[in-house]
Amino acid sequence: MTIIEFMYKDNHDLIERLKNGEDSAYSYLLQLYHRQLFVYVVTLTRDRDLAEDIIQNVFLKLWEYRSRLNPNYSIKNFLYRSSYNEFVNNYNKNKVITYFDKVFLENAEQVAMNSDFELLERKMEIVFEGVSLLPDKCAEVFILSKREGLTNIEIADYLNISLKTVEGHLTKAYSILRERLGTKIESFLLLLFQ
């Protein structure tokens, strides 16, 4: 436990100090949650710059509206929920919502409401590590399918390979990722790749 952590007895005390305008409480929250929130928002946006903007807005609003914080509500949950809401606001402002987008947002909200965020962060790292370990062509096909949303036929045309080859690469990618992620692969991929 660091000296700064020792200063705050609990969540209630931390929020009360933040409400009183103590810079050290704000700095402590930035230090403690910035990286975690950034990783979470990157999985939603797949854009590091946009994720950084969203996190900056979350912390700016936290400071601006600190007097309204409820000391009985977990500050960690508040920050994750605020990050999710900021993402949705940005998403709705910049994109026409399709059915698939709606499913994606609903799944993202489920994560924001119900997850153990440290566990989610570890799982995201495993997925990204798993994708990076795929053979080059296999990873390219997988990303074109899951991230870019191309159909197998479109991928075959784009890469000038047969449809069977595309299916083979996707099967291999799922097999490798399933070994790393277990049976929850579909929900992880839905959240990480639109």
Coordinates of N, CA, C and O in Angstrom, one line a residue:
M1 N 0.9 -1.2 0.0 CA 0.0 0.0 0.0 C 0.9 1.2 0.0 O 1.8 1.4 0.8
T2 N 0.7 2.1 -0.9 CA 1.5 3.4 -1.0 C 0.9 4.4 0.0 O -0.2 4.2 0.5
I3 N 1.7 5.5 0.2 CA 1.2 6.5 1.1 C -0.1 7.1 0.6 O -1.0 7.4 1.4
I4 N -0.2 7.4 -0.7 CA -1.4 8.0 -1.2 C -2.6 7.1 -1.0 O -3.7 7.6 -0.7
E5 N -2.4 5.8 -1.1 CA -3.5 4.8 -0.9 C -4.0 4.9 0.6 O -5.1 4.7 0.9
F6 N -3.0 5.0 1.4 CA -3.3 5.0 2.9 C -4.1 6.3 3.3 O -4.8 6.2 4.2
M7 N -4.0 7.3 2.5 CA -4.7 8.6 2.8 C -6.2 8.4 2.7 O -7.0 9.1 3.4
Y8 N -6.7 7.4 1.9 CA -8.1 7.2 1.7 C -8.6 5.9 2.4 O -8.1 4.9 2.0
K9 N -9.4 6.1 3.4 CA -9.8 4.9 4.2 C -10.7 4.0 3.3 O -10.5 2.8 3.4
D10 N -11.5 4.5 2.5 CA -12.4 3.7 1.7 C -13.0 4.5 0.6 O -12.7 5.7 0.4
N11 N -13.9 3.9 -0.2 CA -14.6 4.6 -1.3 C -15.3 5.9 -0.8 O -15.2 6.9 -1.5
H12 N -16.0 5.8 0.3 CA -16.8 6.9 0.8 C -15.8 8.1 1.1 O -16.1 9.3 0.7
D13 N -14.7 7.8 1.8 CA -13.8 8.8 2.1 C -13.2 9.5 0.9 O -13.0 10.7 0.8
L14 N -12.8 8.7 -0.1 CA -12.2 9.1 -1.3 C -13.2 10.1 -2.1 O -12.8 11.2 -2.5
I15 N -14.4 9.7 -2.2 CA -15.4 10.6 -2.8 C -15.7 11.9 -2.1 O -15.8 12.9 -2.7
E16 N -15.7 11.8 -0.8 CA -15.9 13.0 0.0 C -14.7 14.0 -0.2 O -15.0 15.2 -0.3
R17 N -13.5 13.4 -0.2 CA -12.4 14.3 -0.5 C -12.4 14.9 -1.9 O -12.0 16.0 -2.1
L18 N -12.8 14.1 -2.8 CA -13.0 14.6 -4.2 C -14.0 15.7 -4.3 O -13.8 16.7 -4.9
K19 N -15.1 15.5 -3.6 CA -16.2 16.5 -3.6 C -15.7 17.8 -2.9 O -16.2 18.9 -3.3
N20 N -14.8 17.7 -2.0 CA -14.2 18.8 -1.4 C -13.2 19.5 -2.2 O -12.6 20.5 -1.8
G21 N -12.9 19.0 -3.4 CA -12.0 19.6 -4.3 C -10.5 19.3 -4.1 O -9.6 20.0 -4.5
E22 N -10.2 18.2 -3.4 CA -8.8 17.8 -3.1 C -8.2 17.3 -4.4 O -8.6 16.2 -4.9
D23 N -7.2 18.0 -4.9 CA -6.5 17.6 -6.1 C -5.8 16.2 -5.9 O -5.8 15.4 -6.9
S24 N -5.4 15.9 -4.7 CA -4.7 14.6 -4.5 C -5.7 13.4 -4.7 O -5.3 12.4 -5.2
A25 N -6.9 13.6 -4.4 CA -7.9 12.5 -4.6 C -8.2 12.3 -6.1 O -8.3 11.2 -6.6
Y26 N -8.2 13.4 -6.8 CA -8.4 13.4 -8.3 C -7.2 12.7 -8.9 O -7.3 11.8 -9.8
S27 N -6.0 13.1 -8.5 CA -4.8 12.6 -9.1 C -4.7 11.1 -8.8 O -4.3 10.3 -9.6
Y28 N -5.1 10.7 -7.6 CA -5.1 9.3 -7.2 C -6.0 8.5 -8.2 O -5.7 7.4 -8.7
L29 N -7.2 9.0 -8.4 CA -8.2 8.3 -9.3 C -7.6 8.2 -10.7 O -7.7 7.2 -11.4
L30 N -7.0 9.3 -11.2 CA -6.3 9.3 -12.5 C -5.3 8.2 -12.6 O -5.2 7.4 -13.5
Q31 N -4.4 8.2 -11.6 CA -3.3 7.2 -11.6 C -3.9 5.8 -11.5 O -3.4 4.9 -12.1
L32 N -4.9 5.6 -10.7 CA -5.4 4.2 -10.5 C -6.2 3.7 -11.6 O -6.1 2.5 -12.0
Y33 N -7.0 4.5 -12.3 CA -8.0 4.0 -13.3 C -7.8 4.4 -14.7 O -8.4 3.8 -15.6
H34 N -6.9 5.3 -15.0 CA -6.7 5.8 -16.4 C -6.4 4.6 -17.3 O -7.0 4.5 -18.4
R35 N -5.4 3.9 -17.0 CA -5.0 2.8 -17.9 C -6.1 1.7 -18.1 O -6.3 1.3 -19.2
Q36 N -6.7 1.3 -17.0 CA -7.8 0.3 -17.1 C -8.9 0.8 -18.0 O -9.5 0.1 -18.8
L37 N -9.3 2.1 -17.8 CA -10.4 2.6 -18.6 C -10.0 2.8 -20.0 O -10.8 2.5 -20.9
F38 N -8.8 3.1 -20.3 CA -8.3 3.3 -21.6 C -8.4 1.9 -22.4 O -8.9 1.8 -23.5
V39 N -7.9 0.9 -21.7 CA -8.0 -0.5 -22.3 C -9.4 -0.9 -22.6 O -9.7 -1.4 -23.7
Y40 N -10.3 -0.6 -21.7 CA -11.7 -0.9 -21.9 C -12.3 -0.1 -23.1 O -12.9 -0.7 -23.9
V41 N -12.0 1.1 -23.1 CA -12.6 2.0 -24.2 C -12.0 1.6 -25.6 O -12.6 1.7 -26.6
V42 N -10.7 1.3 -25.6 CA -10.1 0.8 -26.9 C -10.8 -0.4 -27.4 O -11.0 -0.5 -28.6
T43 N -11.2 -1.3 -26.6 CA -11.9 -2.5 -27.1 C -13.3 -2.1 -27.7 O -13.8 -2.8 -28.6
L44 N -13.8 -1.0 -27.2 CA -15.1 -0.5 -27.8 C -14.9 0.3 -29.1 O -15.7 0.1 -30.0
T45 N -13.9 1.1 -29.1 CA -13.7 2.0 -30.2 C -12.7 1.5 -31.3 O -12.8 1.9 -32.4
R46 N -11.8 0.7 -30.8 CA -10.7 0.2 -31.7 C -9.9 1.4 -32.3 O -9.4 1.3 -33.4
D47 N -9.9 2.5 -31.5 CA -9.2 3.7 -32.0 C -8.6 4.3 -30.7 O -9.3 4.8 -29.9
R48 N -7.2 4.3 -30.6 CA -6.5 4.7 -29.4 C -6.7 6.2 -29.2 O -6.9 6.6 -28.1
D49 N -6.7 7.0 -30.3 CA -6.9 8.4 -30.1 C -8.3 8.8 -29.6 O -8.5 9.6 -28.7
L50 N -9.3 8.1 -30.2 CA -10.7 8.4 -29.7 C -10.8 7.9 -28.3 O -11.5 8.6 -27.5
A51 N -10.3 6.7 -28.0 CA -10.3 6.2 -26.6 C -9.7 7.2 -25.6 O -10.3 7.5 -24.5
E52 N -8.6 7.8 -26.0 CA -8.0 8.8 -25.1 C -8.8 10.0 -24.9 O -9.0 10.5 -23.8
D53 N -9.5 10.5 -26.0 CA -10.4 11.6 -25.9 C -11.6 11.3 -25.0 O -12.0 12.1 -24.2
I54 N -12.1 10.1 -25.1 CA -13.2 9.7 -24.3 C -12.8 9.7 -22.8 O -13.6 10.2 -21.9
I55 N -11.7 9.1 -22.5 CA -11.2 9.0 -21.1 C -11.0 10.4 -20.6 O -11.3 10.7 -19.4
Q56 N -10.4 11.3 -21.4 CA -10.2 12.7 -20.9 C -11.5 13.3 -20.6 O -11.6 14.0 -19.6
N57 N -12.5 13.1 -21.4 CA -13.8 13.7 -21.2 C -14.4 13.1 -19.9 O -15.0 13.9 -19.1
V58 N -14.2 11.9 -19.7 CA -14.8 11.2 -18.4 C -14.1 11.9 -17.2 O -14.8 12.2 -16.2
F59 N -12.8 12.0 -17.2 CA -12.2 12.6 -16.0 C -12.5 14.1 -15.9 O -12.6 14.6 -14.8
L60 N -12.6 14.8 -17.0 CA -13.0 16.2 -17.0 C -14.4 16.4 -16.3 O -14.6 17.2 -15.4
K61 N -15.3 15.5 -16.8 CA -16.7 15.6 -16.2 C -16.7 15.2 -14.8 O -17.5 15.7 -14.0
L62 N -15.8 14.2 -14.4 CA -15.8 13.7 -13.0 C -15.4 14.9 -12.2 O -16.0 15.2 -11.1
W63 N -14.4 15.7 -12.6 CA -14.0 16.9 -11.8 C -15.1 18.0 -11.8 O -15.4 18.5 -10.7
E64 N -15.7 18.2 -13.0 CA -16.7 19.3 -13.1 C -17.9 19.0 -12.2 O -18.5 19.9 -11.6
Y65 N -18.3 17.7 -12.2 CA -19.6 17.3 -11.5 C -19.3 16.6 -10.2 O -20.2 15.9 -9.7
R66 N -18.1 16.7 -9.6 CA -17.8 16.0 -8.4 C -18.7 16.2 -7.2 O -18.9 15.4 -6.4
S67 N -19.3 17.4 -7.2 CA -20.2 17.7 -6.1 C -21.4 16.9 -6.1 O -22.1 16.7 -5.0
R68 N -21.8 16.3 -7.2 CA -23.0 15.4 -7.3 C -22.7 14.0 -7.1 O -23.6 13.2 -7.1
L69 N -21.5 13.6 -6.8 CA -21.1 12.2 -6.6 C -21.8 11.6 -5.4 O -21.8 12.3 -4.4
N70 N -22.2 10.4 -5.5 CA -22.8 9.7 -4.3 C -21.7 8.9 -3.6 O -21.2 8.0 -4.2
P71 N -21.3 9.2 -2.4 CA -20.2 8.5 -1.7 C -20.5 7.1 -1.4 O -19.7 6.3 -1.1
N72 N -21.8 6.7 -1.6 CA -22.2 5.3 -1.3 C -22.1 4.4 -2.6 O -22.4 3.2 -2.5
Y73 N -21.8 5.1 -3.7 CA -21.7 4.3 -5.0 C -20.3 4.2 -5.3 O -19.5 5.1 -5.2
S74 N -19.9 3.0 -5.8 CA -18.5 2.7 -6.1 C -18.0 3.6 -7.2 O -18.6 3.7 -8.3
I75 N -16.9 4.3 -6.9 CA -16.3 5.2 -7.9 C -15.8 4.4 -9.1 O -15.8 4.9 -10.2
K76 N -15.3 3.2 -8.9 CA -14.8 2.4 -10.0 C -16.0 2.1 -11.0 O -15.9 2.3 -12.2
N77 N -17.1 1.7 -10.4 CA -18.3 1.4 -11.3 C -18.7 2.7 -12.0 O -19.1 2.7 -13.2
F78 N -18.7 3.8 -11.3 CA -19.1 5.1 -11.8 C -18.2 5.4 -13.0 O -18.7 5.9 -14.1
L79 N -16.9 5.3 -12.9 CA -16.0 5.6 -14.0 C -16.2 4.7 -15.2 O -16.1 5.2 -16.3
Y80 N -16.4 3.4 -15.0 CA -16.6 2.5 -16.1 C -17.9 2.8 -16.8 O -18.0 2.8 -18.0
R81 N -18.9 3.1 -16.0 CA -20.2 3.4 -16.5 C -20.2 4.7 -17.3 O -20.7 4.9 -18.4
S82 N -19.5 5.7 -16.8 CA -19.3 7.0 -17.4 C -18.5 6.8 -18.8 O -18.9 7.5 -19.8
S83 N -17.5 6.0 -18.8 CA -16.8 5.7 -20.0 C -17.6 5.1 -21.0 O -17.6 5.4 -22.2
Y84 N -18.4 4.1 -20.6 CA -19.4 3.5 -21.5 C -20.4 4.5 -22.1 O -20.6 4.6 -23.3
N85 N -20.9 5.3 -21.2 CA -21.9 6.3 -21.7 C -21.3 7.3 -22.7 O -21.9 7.7 -23.7
E86 N -20.0 7.7 -22.4 CA -19.3 8.7 -23.3 C -19.1 8.0 -24.6 O -19.2 8.6 -25.7
F87 N -18.7 6.7 -24.6 CA -18.5 6.0 -25.8 C -19.8 5.9 -26.6 O -19.8 6.2 -27.8
V88 N -20.9 5.6 -26.0 CA -22.2 5.5 -26.7 C -22.6 6.9 -27.3 O -23.1 7.0 -28.4
N89 N -22.4 7.9 -26.5 CA -22.8 9.3 -27.0 C -21.9 9.6 -28.2 O -22.5 10.1 -29.2
N90 N -20.7 9.3 -28.2 CA -19.8 9.6 -29.3 C -20.2 8.7 -30.5 O -20.3 9.2 -31.6
Y91 N -20.5 7.5 -30.2 CA -20.9 6.5 -31.3 C -22.2 6.9 -32.0 O -22.3 7.0 -33.2
N92 N -23.2 7.3 -31.2 CA -24.5 7.7 -31.7 C -24.3 9.0 -32.5 O -25.0 9.2 -33.5
K93 N -23.4 9.9 -32.1 CA -23.3 11.2 -32.8 C -22.6 11.0 -34.1 O -22.9 11.8 -35.1
N94 N -21.8 10.0 -34.3 CA -20.9 9.8 -35.5 C -21.3 8.7 -36.4 O -20.7 8.5 -37.4
K95 N -22.3 7.9 -36.1 CA -22.6 6.8 -36.9 C -24.1 6.5 -36.9 O -24.8 6.6 -35.9
V96 N -24.6 6.0 -38.1 CA -25.9 5.5 -38.2 C -26.0 4.2 -37.6 O -25.1 3.3 -37.8
I97 N -26.9 3.9 -36.7 CA -27.0 2.7 -36.0 C -27.7 1.6 -36.8 O -28.8 1.7 -37.2
T98 N -27.0 0.5 -37.0 CA -27.5 -0.6 -37.7 C -27.9 -1.7 -36.7 O -27.6 -1.5 -35.5
Y99 N -28.6 -2.7 -37.1 CA -29.0 -3.8 -36.2 C -27.7 -4.4 -35.5 O -27.7 -4.6 -34.3
F100 N -26.7 -4.6 -36.3 CA -25.5 -5.2 -35.7 C -24.9 -4.2 -34.7 O -24.4 -4.6 -33.6
D101 N -24.9 -2.9 -35.0 CA -24.4 -1.9 -34.0 C -25.2 -2.0 -32.7 O -24.6 -1.9 -31.6
K102 N -26.5 -2.1 -32.9 CA -27.4 -2.2 -31.7 C -27.0 -3.4 -30.8 O -26.9 -3.3 -29.6
V103 N -26.8 -4.6 -31.4 CA -26.4 -5.8 -30.7 C -25.0 -5.5 -30.0 O -24.8 -5.9 -28.8
F104 N -24.1 -4.9 -30.7 CA -22.8 -4.6 -30.2 C -22.9 -3.7 -29.0 O -22.3 -4.0 -27.9
L105 N -23.7 -2.7 -29.1 CA -23.9 -1.7 -27.9 C -24.5 -2.4 -26.8 O -24.2 -2.1 -25.6
E106 N -25.5 -3.3 -27.0 CA -26.2 -4.0 -25.9 C -25.2 -4.9 -25.2 O -25.2 -5.0 -24.0
N107 N -24.3 -5.6 -26.0 CA -23.3 -6.4 -25.3 C -22.3 -5.6 -24.6 O -21.8 -6.0 -23.5
A108 N -21.9 -4.5 -25.1 CA -20.9 -3.6 -24.4 C -21.6 -3.1 -23.1 O -20.9 -3.0 -22.1
E109 N -22.8 -2.8 -23.1 CA -23.5 -2.3 -21.9 C -23.5 -3.4 -20.9 O -23.3 -3.2 -19.7
Q110 N -23.8 -4.6 -21.3 CA -23.8 -5.8 -20.4 C -22.4 -5.9 -19.7 O -22.3 -6.1 -18.5
V111 N -21.4 -5.7 -20.5 CA -20.0 -5.7 -19.9 C -19.8 -4.6 -18.9 O -19.3 -4.8 -17.8
A112 N -20.3 -3.4 -19.3 CA -20.1 -2.2 -18.4 C -20.9 -2.4 -17.1 O -20.4 -2.0 -16.0
M113 N -22.0 -3.1 -17.1 CA -22.8 -3.2 -15.9 C -22.4 -4.4 -15.0 O -22.6 -4.3 -13.9
N114 N -21.9 -5.5 -15.7 CA -21.8 -6.7 -14.9 C -20.4 -7.3 -14.8 O -20.3 -8.4 -14.2
S115 N -19.4 -6.7 -15.3 CA -18.1 -7.3 -15.4 C -17.2 -7.0 -14.2 O -17.3 -6.0 -13.6
D116 N -16.4 -8.0 -14.0 CA -15.2 -7.8 -13.2 C -14.1 -7.2 -14.1 O -13.7 -7.9 -15.0
F117 N -13.8 -5.9 -14.0 CA -13.1 -5.3 -15.0 C -11.6 -5.7 -15.1 O -11.0 -5.7 -16.2
E118 N -11.0 -6.2 -14.0 CA -9.7 -6.7 -14.1 C -9.7 -8.0 -14.9 O -8.8 -8.3 -15.7
L119 N -10.7 -8.8 -14.7 CA -10.9 -10.1 -15.5 C -11.1 -9.8 -16.9 O -10.5 -10.4 -17.8
L120 N -11.9 -8.8 -17.2 CA -12.2 -8.4 -18.6 C -10.9 -7.9 -19.3 O -10.6 -8.3 -20.4
E121 N -10.1 -7.1 -18.6 CA -8.9 -6.6 -19.1 C -7.9 -7.8 -19.5 O -7.3 -7.8 -20.5
R122 N -7.8 -8.8 -18.6 CA -7.0 -9.9 -18.9 C -7.5 -10.7 -20.1 O -6.7 -11.2 -20.9
K123 N -8.8 -10.9 -20.2 CA -9.4 -11.6 -21.3 C -9.1 -10.8 -22.6 O -8.8 -11.5 -23.7
M124 N -9.2 -9.5 -22.6 CA -8.9 -8.7 -23.8 C -7.5 -8.9 -24.2 O -7.2 -9.1 -25.4
E125 N -6.6 -8.9 -23.3 CA -5.2 -9.1 -23.6 C -4.9 -10.5 -24.2 O -4.2 -10.6 -25.1
I126 N -5.6 -11.5 -23.7 CA -5.5 -12.8 -24.3 C -6.0 -12.9 -25.7 O -5.4 -13.5 -26.6
V127 N -7.1 -12.2 -26.0 CA -7.7 -12.2 -27.3 C -6.7 -11.5 -28.3 O -6.3 -12.0 -29.3
F128 N -6.2 -10.3 -27.9 CA -5.2 -9.6 -28.8 C -3.9 -10.4 -29.0 O -3.4 -10.4 -30.0
E129 N -3.5 -11.0 -27.9 CA -2.3 -11.8 -28.0 C -2.6 -13.0 -28.9 O -1.7 -13.4 -29.7
G130 N -3.7 -13.6 -28.8 CA -4.1 -14.8 -29.6 C -4.1 -14.4 -31.1 O -3.6 -15.1 -31.9
V131 N -4.7 -13.2 -31.4 CA -4.8 -12.8 -32.8 C -3.4 -12.5 -33.3 O -3.1 -12.8 -34.4
S132 N -2.5 -11.9 -32.5 CA -1.1 -11.6 -32.9 C -0.3 -12.9 -33.1 O 0.6 -12.9 -33.9
L133 N -0.7 -14.0 -32.5 CA 0.0 -15.3 -32.7 C -0.5 -16.1 -33.9 O 0.1 -17.1 -34.3
L134 N -1.6 -15.6 -34.5 CA -2.1 -16.4 -35.7 C -1.1 -16.2 -36.8 O -0.4 -15.2 -36.9
P135 N -1.0 -17.2 -37.7 CA -0.2 -17.0 -38.9 C -0.7 -15.8 -39.7 O -1.9 -15.4 -39.6
D136 N 0.2 -15.1 -40.4 CA -0.1 -13.8 -41.0 C -1.3 -13.8 -41.9 O -2.2 -13.0 -41.7
K137 N -1.4 -14.8 -42.8 CA -2.6 -14.8 -43.7 C -3.9 -15.1 -42.9 O -4.9 -14.6 -43.1
C138 N -3.8 -16.0 -41.9 CA -4.9 -16.4 -41.1 C -5.4 -15.2 -40.3 O -6.6 -14.9 -40.2
A139 N -4.4 -14.4 -39.7 CA -4.8 -13.2 -39.0 C -5.5 -12.2 -39.9 O -6.4 -11.5 -39.5
E140 N -4.9 -12.0 -41.1 CA -5.5 -11.1 -42.1 C -6.9 -11.4 -42.4 O -7.8 -10.6 -42.4
V141 N -7.2 -12.7 -42.7 CA -8.5 -13.1 -43.0 C -9.4 -12.9 -41.8 O -10.6 -12.4 -42.0
F142 N -9.0 -13.3 -40.6 CA -9.8 -13.2 -39.4 C -10.2 -11.7 -39.2 O -11.3 -11.4 -38.9
I143 N -9.2 -10.8 -39.3 CA -9.5 -9.4 -39.1 C -10.4 -8.8 -40.1 O -11.3 -8.0 -39.8
L144 N -10.2 -9.2 -41.4 CA -11.1 -8.8 -42.5 C -12.6 -9.2 -42.2 O -13.5 -8.5 -42.4
S145 N -12.7 -10.4 -41.6 CA -14.0 -11.0 -41.3 C -14.6 -10.3 -40.1 O -15.7 -9.8 -40.1
K146 N -13.9 -10.3 -39.0 CA -14.5 -9.9 -37.7 C -14.4 -8.4 -37.5 O -15.3 -7.8 -36.8
R147 N -13.3 -7.8 -37.9 CA -13.2 -6.3 -37.6 C -13.8 -5.5 -38.8 O -14.5 -4.5 -38.5
E148 N -13.5 -5.9 -40.0 CA -14.0 -5.1 -41.2 C -15.4 -5.5 -41.6 O -16.0 -4.8 -42.4
G149 N -15.8 -6.7 -41.2 CA -17.2 -7.1 -41.5 C -17.4 -7.6 -42.9 O -18.5 -7.7 -43.4
L150 N -16.3 -8.0 -43.6 CA -16.4 -8.6 -44.9 C -17.0 -10.0 -44.9 O -16.7 -10.7 -43.9
T151 N -17.7 -10.3 -45.9 CA -18.2 -11.7 -46.0 C -17.1 -12.6 -46.5 O -16.0 -12.1 -47.0
N152 N -17.2 -13.9 -46.4 CA -16.2 -14.8 -46.9 C -15.9 -14.6 -48.4 O -14.8 -14.6 -48.9
I153 N -17.0 -14.4 -49.2 CA -16.8 -14.2 -50.6 C -16.1 -12.9 -50.9 O -15.2 -12.8 -51.7
E154 N -16.4 -11.8 -50.1 CA -15.7 -10.5 -50.3 C -14.2 -10.7 -49.9 O -13.3 -10.1 -50.6
I155 N -13.9 -11.4 -48.9 CA -12.5 -11.7 -48.5 C -11.8 -12.4 -49.6 O -10.6 -12.1 -50.0
A156 N -12.4 -13.5 -50.1 CA -11.8 -14.3 -51.2 C -11.5 -13.4 -52.4 O -10.4 -13.5 -53.0
D157 N -12.4 -12.5 -52.8 CA -12.2 -11.6 -53.9 C -11.1 -10.6 -53.6 O -10.2 -10.4 -54.4
Y158 N -11.1 -10.1 -52.4 CA -10.1 -9.0 -52.0 C -8.7 -9.6 -52.0 O -7.8 -9.0 -52.4
L159 N -8.6 -10.8 -51.4 CA -7.2 -11.4 -51.3 C -6.9 -12.3 -52.5 O -5.8 -12.9 -52.5
N160 N -7.8 -12.4 -53.4 CA -7.6 -13.3 -54.6 C -7.2 -14.7 -54.2 O -6.2 -15.3 -54.7
I161 N -8.0 -15.3 -53.3 CA -7.9 -16.7 -52.8 C -9.3 -17.3 -52.9 O -10.3 -16.6 -53.1
S162 N -9.3 -18.6 -52.8 CA -10.5 -19.4 -52.9 C -11.4 -19.2 -51.7 O -10.9 -18.9 -50.6
L163 N -12.7 -19.4 -51.8 CA -13.6 -19.4 -50.7 C -13.2 -20.4 -49.7 O -13.3 -20.2 -48.5
K164 N -12.8 -21.6 -50.1 CA -12.4 -22.7 -49.2 C -11.2 -22.3 -48.4 O -11.1 -22.6 -47.2
T165 N -10.3 -21.6 -49.0 CA -9.1 -21.1 -48.3 C -9.5 -20.1 -47.2 O -9.0 -20.2 -46.1
V166 N -10.4 -19.2 -47.5 CA -10.9 -18.3 -46.5 C -11.5 -19.0 -45.4 O -11.2 -18.8 -44.2
E167 N -12.4 -20.0 -45.7 CA -13.1 -20.8 -44.6 C -12.0 -21.6 -43.8 O -12.2 -21.7 -42.6
G168 N -11.0 -22.1 -44.4 CA -9.9 -22.8 -43.7 C -9.2 -21.9 -42.7 O -8.9 -22.3 -41.6
H169 N -8.9 -20.6 -43.2 CA -8.2 -19.7 -42.3 C -9.1 -19.3 -41.1 O -8.6 -19.2 -40.0
L170 N -10.4 -19.1 -41.4 CA -11.3 -18.7 -40.3 C -11.4 -19.9 -39.3 O -11.4 -19.7 -38.0
T171 N -11.5 -21.1 -39.8 CA -11.6 -22.3 -38.9 C -10.4 -22.4 -38.1 O -10.5 -22.7 -36.8
K172 N -9.2 -22.2 -38.7 CA -8.0 -22.3 -37.9 C -7.9 -21.2 -36.9 O -7.5 -21.4 -35.7
A173 N -8.3 -20.0 -37.2 CA -8.3 -18.9 -36.3 C -9.1 -19.2 -35.1 O -8.7 -19.0 -33.9
Y174 N -10.4 -19.6 -35.3 CA -11.3 -19.9 -34.2 C -10.7 -21.0 -33.4 O -10.8 -21.0 -32.2
S175 N -10.1 -22.0 -34.0 CA -9.5 -23.1 -33.2 C -8.4 -22.6 -32.3 O -8.4 -23.0 -31.1
I176 N -7.5 -21.8 -32.8 CA -6.4 -21.3 -32.0 C -7.0 -20.4 -30.9 O -6.6 -20.5 -29.7
L177 N -7.9 -19.5 -31.2 CA -8.5 -18.6 -30.2 C -9.3 -19.4 -29.2 O -9.3 -19.0 -28.0
R178 N -10.0 -20.4 -29.6 CA -10.8 -21.2 -28.7 C -9.9 -21.8 -27.7 O -10.3 -21.9 -26.5
E179 N -8.8 -22.3 -28.1 CA -7.8 -22.9 -27.1 C -7.4 -21.8 -26.1 O -7.3 -22.2 -24.9
R180 N -7.3 -20.6 -26.5 CA -6.9 -19.5 -25.5 C -8.0 -19.0 -24.7 O -7.8 -18.6 -23.6
L181 N -9.2 -19.0 -25.3 CA -10.4 -18.3 -24.6 C -11.4 -19.3 -24.1 O -12.3 -18.8 -23.3
G182 N -11.4 -20.5 -24.5 CA -12.4 -21.4 -24.0 C -13.7 -21.2 -24.8 O -13.7 -20.7 -25.9
T183 N -14.8 -21.6 -24.2 CA -16.1 -21.6 -24.9 C -16.7 -20.2 -25.0 O -17.7 -20.0 -25.7
K184 N -16.2 -19.2 -24.4 CA -16.7 -17.9 -24.4 C -16.2 -17.0 -25.6 O -16.5 -15.8 -25.6
I185 N -15.6 -17.7 -26.6 CA -15.0 -16.9 -27.7 C -16.0 -16.0 -28.4 O -15.6 -14.9 -28.7
E186 N -17.2 -16.5 -28.6 CA -18.1 -15.7 -29.4 C -18.4 -14.3 -28.8 O -18.4 -13.3 -29.4
S187 N -18.7 -14.3 -27.5 CA -19.0 -13.1 -26.8 C -17.8 -12.2 -26.7 O -18.0 -10.9 -26.9
F188 N -16.6 -12.7 -26.5 CA -15.4 -11.9 -26.6 C -15.2 -11.2 -27.9 O -15.0 -10.0 -28.0
L189 N -15.4 -12.0 -29.0 CA -15.2 -11.5 -30.3 C -16.2 -10.5 -30.7 O -15.9 -9.5 -31.4
L190 N -17.4 -10.6 -30.2 CA -18.5 -9.7 -30.5 C -18.1 -8.3 -29.9 O -18.3 -7.3 -30.5
L191 N -17.6 -8.3 -28.7 CA -17.2 -7.1 -28.1 C -16.0 -6.5 -28.7 O -15.9 -5.3 -28.8
L192 N -15.0 -7.3 -29.1 CA -13.8 -6.7 -29.5 C -13.7 -6.4 -31.0 O -13.0 -5.5 -31.4
F193 N -14.5 -7.1 -31.8 CA -14.5 -6.9 -33.2 C -16.0 -6.7 -33.7 O -16.8 -7.6 -33.6
Q194 N -16.2 -5.5 -34.2 CA -17.6 -5.3 -34.7 C -17.8 -5.9 -36.0 O -16.9 -5.9 -36.9

